[in-house]
Coordinates of N, CA and C in Angstrom, one line a residue:
T1 N 0.8 -1.4 0.1 CA 0.1 0.1 0.1 C 0.8 1.5 -0.2
G2 N 0.6 2.3 -0.6 CA 1.3 3.9 -0.9 C 1.9 4.1 -2.1
S3 N 2.6 4.7 -2.3 CA 3.1 5.1 -3.0 C 4.7 4.0 -3.7
F4 N 5.0 4.0 -4.9 CA 5.9 3.2 -5.2 C 7.1 4.2 -4.4
P5 N 7.7 3.1 -4.0 CA 9.6 4.3 -3.5 C 10.1 4.3 -4.8
E6 N 10.3 5.2 -5.0 CA 11.5 6.1 -6.2 C 12.9 5.1 -6.6
E7 N 13.2 5.0 -4.5 CA 14.7 4.8 -5.1 C 15.3 3.2 -5.2
I8 N 13.8 2.2 -5.5 CA 13.8 1.0 -5.9 C 15.2 1.3 -7.1
F9 N 14.6 1.9 -7.9 CA 15.2 1.9 -8.9 C 16.6 2.5 -9.2
G10 N 17.4 2.9 -8.2 CA 18.7 3.2 -7.8 C 19.6 2.3 -7.5
M11 N 18.6 1.0 -7.4 CA 19.6 -0.1 -6.6 C 20.2 -1.0 -8.4
P12 N 21.4 -0.6 -8.9 CA 22.3 -1.1 -9.6 C 22.1 -2.5 -10.5
K13 N 22.1 -3.2 -9.3 CA 22.2 -4.7 -9.7 C 21.1 -5.3 -9.8
L14 N 19.7 -4.7 -9.5 CA 18.1 -5.2 -9.6 C 18.3 -6.1 -10.3
K15 N 17.9 -6.6 -10.7 CA 17.7 -7.7 -12.2 C 16.3 -7.8 -12.6
Q16 N 15.1 -8.3 -11.1 CA 14.0 -8.5 -11.6 C 13.1 -8.2 -10.5
L17 N 11.9 -7.7 -10.5 CA 11.2 -6.9 -9.6 C 10.0 -7.5 -9.9
N18 N 9.1 -7.5 -8.4 CA 7.6 -7.8 -9.3 C 7.2 -7.5 -7.3
V19 N 6.6 -7.0 -8.4 CA 5.4 -5.9 -6.6 C 4.2 -5.7 -6.8
S20 N 3.8 -6.8 -7.8 CA 2.7 -7.6 -8.5 C 1.9 -7.7 -6.8
G21 N 0.0 -6.6 -7.3 CA -0.7 -7.4 -6.1 C 0.0 -6.2 -4.9
N22 N 0.4 -5.8 -4.7 CA 0.9 -4.7 -3.2 C -0.3 -3.3 -3.0
S23 N -1.2 -3.0 -4.0 CA -1.7 -1.5 -3.7 C -1.1 -0.7 -3.9
L24 N -0.4 -0.6 -4.8 CA 0.6 0.9 -4.2 C -0.5 1.2 -5.6
T25 N 0.1 2.9 -5.6 CA -0.4 4.2 -5.9 C 0.0 4.9 -6.8
G26 N -0.5 5.8 -8.1 CA 0.3 7.1 -8.2 C 1.0 6.9 -9.4
S27 N 1.8 7.5 -9.6 CA 2.3 7.1 -11.1 C 3.8 6.8 -11.2
I28 N 4.2 5.7 -12.1 CA 5.5 5.2 -11.7 C 6.5 6.3 -12.4
P29 N 7.0 6.8 -11.2 CA 8.6 7.4 -12.0 C 9.4 7.1 -12.7
D30 N 9.9 8.5 -13.1 CA 10.8 8.8 -14.7 C 11.8 7.9 -14.1
T31 N 12.2 7.5 -13.0 CA 13.4 6.5 -12.1 C 13.3 5.5 -12.7
I32 N 12.4 4.7 -13.3 CA 12.1 3.7 -13.8 C 13.1 3.3 -15.0
G33 N 13.9 3.9 -15.6 CA 14.9 3.9 -16.9 C 15.7 3.6 -16.6
N34 N 16.0 3.7 -14.9 CA 17.7 3.4 -14.1 C 17.8 1.7 -13.7
F35 N 16.2 1.0 -14.0 CA 16.2 -0.4 -13.5 C 17.1 -0.8 -14.0
G36 N 18.4 -1.4 -13.1 CA 18.8 -2.7 -13.7 C 20.3 -2.1 -14.0
S37 N 20.5 -0.7 -14.2 CA 21.4 -0.2 -14.5 C 23.0 -0.3 -15.1
G38 N 23.0 -1.0 -13.4 CA 24.9 -1.2 -13.3 C 24.9 -2.5 -13.6
L39 N 24.0 -3.3 -13.8 CA 24.4 -4.7 -14.3 C 25.1 -5.2 -15.7
A40 N 25.5 -6.3 -16.0 CA 26.2 -6.5 -17.0 C 25.8 -6.6 -18.5
S41 N 26.2 -5.7 -19.7 CA 25.4 -6.6 -21.1 C 25.1 -7.4 -21.0
R42 N 23.8 -7.7 -21.5 CA 23.0 -9.1 -21.6 C 22.4 -9.7 -20.6
Q43 N 22.1 -9.2 -19.7 CA 21.9 -9.6 -18.3 C 20.5 -9.8 -18.4
R44 N 19.1 -10.2 -18.3 CA 17.8 -9.9 -18.6 C 17.1 -9.7 -17.6
K45 N 16.2 -8.4 -18.0 CA 15.8 -7.7 -16.9 C 13.8 -8.2 -16.9
Y46 N 13.2 -7.8 -15.4 CA 11.8 -8.5 -15.3 C 11.3 -7.7 -14.2
L47 N 10.2 -6.9 -15.1 CA 9.2 -6.0 -14.0 C 8.4 -6.2 -14.5
N48 N 7.5 -6.2 -13.2 CA 6.2 -6.6 -12.6 C 5.3 -5.8 -11.9
L49 N 4.8 -5.0 -12.2 CA 4.0 -4.3 -11.7 C 2.6 -4.3 -11.9
A50 N 2.6 -5.5 -12.5 CA 0.5 -5.7 -12.5 C -0.2 -5.8 -10.8
N51 N -1.4 -5.9 -11.1 CA -2.1 -5.5 -10.4 C -2.5 -4.8 -9.0
N52 N -1.9 -3.3 -9.6 CA -2.0 -2.4 -8.6 C -2.4 -1.5 -8.5
R53 N -2.1 -0.1 -8.1 CA -3.5 1.2 -8.4 C -2.9 2.6 -9.0
F54 N -1.8 1.7 -9.7 CA -1.0 2.8 -10.6 C -1.9 3.7 -11.4
S55 N -1.2 5.2 -11.6 CA -2.0 5.6 -12.7 C -1.5 6.9 -13.5
G56 N -2.2 7.0 -14.5 CA -1.3 8.1 -15.1 C -1.2 7.6 -16.3
T57 N 0.0 7.8 -17.4 CA 0.4 7.5 -18.3 C 2.0 6.1 -18.4
V58 N 2.4 4.8 -18.8 CA 3.5 4.4 -18.9 C 4.6 5.3 -19.3
P59 N 5.8 5.6 -18.3 CA 6.5 6.5 -18.9 C 7.4 5.9 -20.1
P60 N 7.8 7.1 -21.0 CA 8.4 6.1 -21.7 C 10.1 6.0 -21.5
E61 N 10.5 6.4 -20.1 CA 11.4 5.8 -19.8 C 11.7 4.4 -20.0
V62 N 10.8 3.6 -19.7 CA 11.0 2.1 -19.6 C 11.3 2.0 -21.2
A63 N 11.9 2.7 -21.7 CA 12.6 2.5 -23.2 C 14.2 2.4 -22.6
N64 N 14.3 2.9 -21.4 CA 15.9 3.1 -21.4 C 16.1 2.0 -20.7
I65 N 15.4 0.8 -19.9 CA 16.2 -0.1 -19.3 C 16.1 -1.4 -19.9
T66 N 17.8 -1.4 -20.6 CA 17.9 -2.1 -21.3 C 18.0 -4.1 -20.9
D67 N 18.0 -5.0 -22.3 CA 17.8 -5.9 -21.8 C 16.1 -6.2 -21.3
L68 N 15.8 -5.4 -21.0 CA 14.4 -5.8 -20.9 C 14.0 -6.8 -21.1
K69 N 13.0 -7.8 -20.7 CA 12.3 -8.9 -21.5 C 11.1 -8.9 -21.4
E70 N 11.0 -8.8 -19.7 CA 8.9 -8.9 -20.0 C 8.8 -7.9 -19.4
L71 N 7.8 -7.1 -19.1 CA 7.2 -5.9 -18.7 C 5.7 -6.1 -18.3
T72 N 5.7 -6.3 -17.2 CA 3.7 -6.4 -16.8 C 3.5 -5.6 -16.0
L73 N 2.2 -5.3 -16.6 CA 1.8 -3.8 -16.7 C 0.2 -4.1 -16.3
H74 N -0.3 -5.1 -16.5 CA -2.0 -5.2 -16.5 C -2.3 -4.9 -15.0
N75 N -3.5 -4.8 -14.8 CA -4.7 -4.5 -14.0 C -4.5 -3.3 -12.9
N76 N -3.4 -2.5 -13.4 CA -3.8 -0.9 -13.0 C -4.6 0.0 -13.7
S77 N -4.4 1.0 -13.5 CA -5.4 2.3 -13.8 C -4.5 3.2 -14.8
F78 N -3.7 2.7 -15.6 CA -3.0 3.7 -16.7 C -4.4 4.2 -17.8
K79 N -3.7 5.3 -18.2 CA -4.4 5.6 -19.5 C -3.1 6.4 -20.9
G80 N -3.9 6.2 -21.6 CA -3.3 6.7 -22.9 C -2.9 5.5 -24.1
T81 N -1.5 5.9 -24.7 CA -0.7 5.4 -25.7 C 0.2 5.1 -25.0
M82 N 0.4 3.6 -24.9 CA 2.0 2.9 -24.8 C 3.4 3.6 -25.5
P83 N 3.9 4.3 -25.2 CA 5.4 5.0 -26.0 C 5.4 3.9 -27.3
D84 N 5.7 4.6 -28.5 CA 6.4 4.4 -29.3 C 7.9 3.6 -29.3
T85 N 8.1 4.3 -28.0 CA 9.7 3.5 -27.7 C 9.9 2.4 -26.9
V86 N 9.1 2.3 -26.1 CA 8.5 0.7 -25.7 C 8.5 -0.3 -26.2
C87 N 7.6 0.1 -27.4 CA 7.3 -1.3 -28.6 C 8.3 -0.9 -29.1
S88 N 9.1 -0.5 -29.5 CA 10.5 -0.4 -30.0 C 11.5 -1.5 -29.4
L89 N 11.6 -1.8 -27.8 CA 11.9 -2.7 -27.2 C 11.4 -4.0 -27.7
E90 N 10.6 -4.1 -28.4 CA 10.4 -5.6 -29.2 C 11.3 -6.0 -30.1
T91 N 11.3 -4.9 -30.8 CA 12.3 -5.5 -32.2 C 13.7 -5.6 -32.1
G92 N 14.0 -4.9 -31.3 CA 15.5 -5.1 -31.0 C 16.0 -3.7 -31.1
A93 N 15.8 -2.7 -32.2 CA 16.4 -1.6 -32.0 C 17.0 -0.5 -31.7
G94 N 17.4 -0.2 -31.5 CA 19.1 0.9 -31.2 C 20.0 -0.1 -30.8
S95 N 20.0 0.0 -29.6 CA 21.6 -0.7 -28.8 C 21.2 -1.6 -27.0
K96 N 19.5 -2.2 -28.1 CA 19.4 -3.5 -26.5 C 19.6 -4.7 -27.4
S97 N 19.9 -5.4 -26.6 CA 20.8 -6.5 -26.7 C 19.6 -7.8 -26.5
F98 N 18.7 -7.6 -25.9 CA 17.8 -8.4 -26.1 C 16.1 -8.1 -26.7
R99 N 15.1 -8.7 -26.9 CA 14.1 -8.2 -27.5 C 13.0 -8.2 -26.1
L100 N 12.3 -7.9 -26.3 CA 11.0 -7.3 -25.6 C 9.8 -8.5 -25.7
T101 N 10.0 -9.8 -25.3 CA 8.8 -10.5 -25.5 C 7.5 -10.9 -25.1
M102 N 7.0 -10.3 -23.2 CA 5.8 -9.9 -22.9 C 6.0 -8.6 -22.6
L103 N 4.6 -8.3 -23.0 CA 4.0 -7.0 -22.6 C 3.0 -7.4 -22.2
T104 N 2.1 -6.8 -20.9 CA 0.9 -6.9 -21.0 C 0.4 -5.9 -20.3
S105 N -1.0 -5.6 -20.7 CA -1.8 -4.3 -20.7 C -2.9 -4.7 -20.7
D106 N -3.4 -4.0 -19.9 CA -5.2 -3.1 -19.6 C -5.5 -2.7 -21.3
C107 N -6.2 -2.9 -22.4 CA -5.8 -2.5 -23.6 C -7.3 -1.3 -23.8
K108 N -7.8 -1.5 -23.0 CA -9.3 -0.8 -23.3 C -8.4 0.3 -22.5
E109 N -7.8 0.6 -21.5 CA -7.4 2.0 -21.4 C -6.5 2.1 -21.6
V110 N -5.0 1.1 -22.6 CA -3.8 1.9 -22.5 C -4.0 0.8 -24.3
D111 N -3.7 1.7 -25.1 CA -3.5 1.4 -26.7 C -2.0 1.2 -26.7
C112 N -1.9 -0.2 -27.0 CA -1.1 -1.1 -26.9 C -0.6 -0.9 -28.7
S113 N -1.2 -1.6 -29.7 CA -0.9 -1.5 -31.2 C 0.0 -1.0 -31.8
C114 N 0.6 -1.0 -31.0 CA 2.2 -0.1 -31.8 C 3.1 -1.8 -31.2
S115 N 2.8 -2.3 -30.6 CA 3.1 -3.9 -29.8 C 2.7 -5.0 -30.6
A116 N 3.7 -6.1 -31.3 CA 2.9 -7.1 -32.0 C 2.7 -8.5 -30.3
V117 N 3.8 -8.0 -29.2 CA 3.7 -9.1 -28.4 C 2.7 -8.2 -26.7
C118 N 2.3 -7.2 -27.4 CA 1.0 -6.8 -25.8 C 0.1 -7.8 -26.0
Q119 N -0.2 -8.0 -24.5 CA -1.0 -9.2 -24.0 C -2.2 -8.5 -23.5
C120 N -3.5 -8.2 -23.7 CA -4.6 -7.4 -23.0 C -5.3 -8.6 -21.8
F121 N -5.8 -7.8 -21.2 CA -6.6 -8.5 -20.4 C -7.4 -7.3 -20.0

């Protein structure tokens, strides 16, 4: 319960984070792009923020997470459109070593049509 502790993304060696089902509220901090920034290249990362009460839009800084393999966002209160920069992770665009292979969202509220791997809930 409460807001997301922004300091978590300051932990450079963190490669898996599952905060699903914790009734967290508010928006996702821009510092999300720092997730796992201290890990060696080609270390896959997994981020599960599902089943909370997050609101606002999905921050484009998510695309700064190198080697992000799975991003789980469903059952929240996000709105708007999935940033194209996040969708580009699935093609390995830019300097990303791995491709995003799983993305979940509440597609009635968040348009993720830019993504071929987006699973709707």
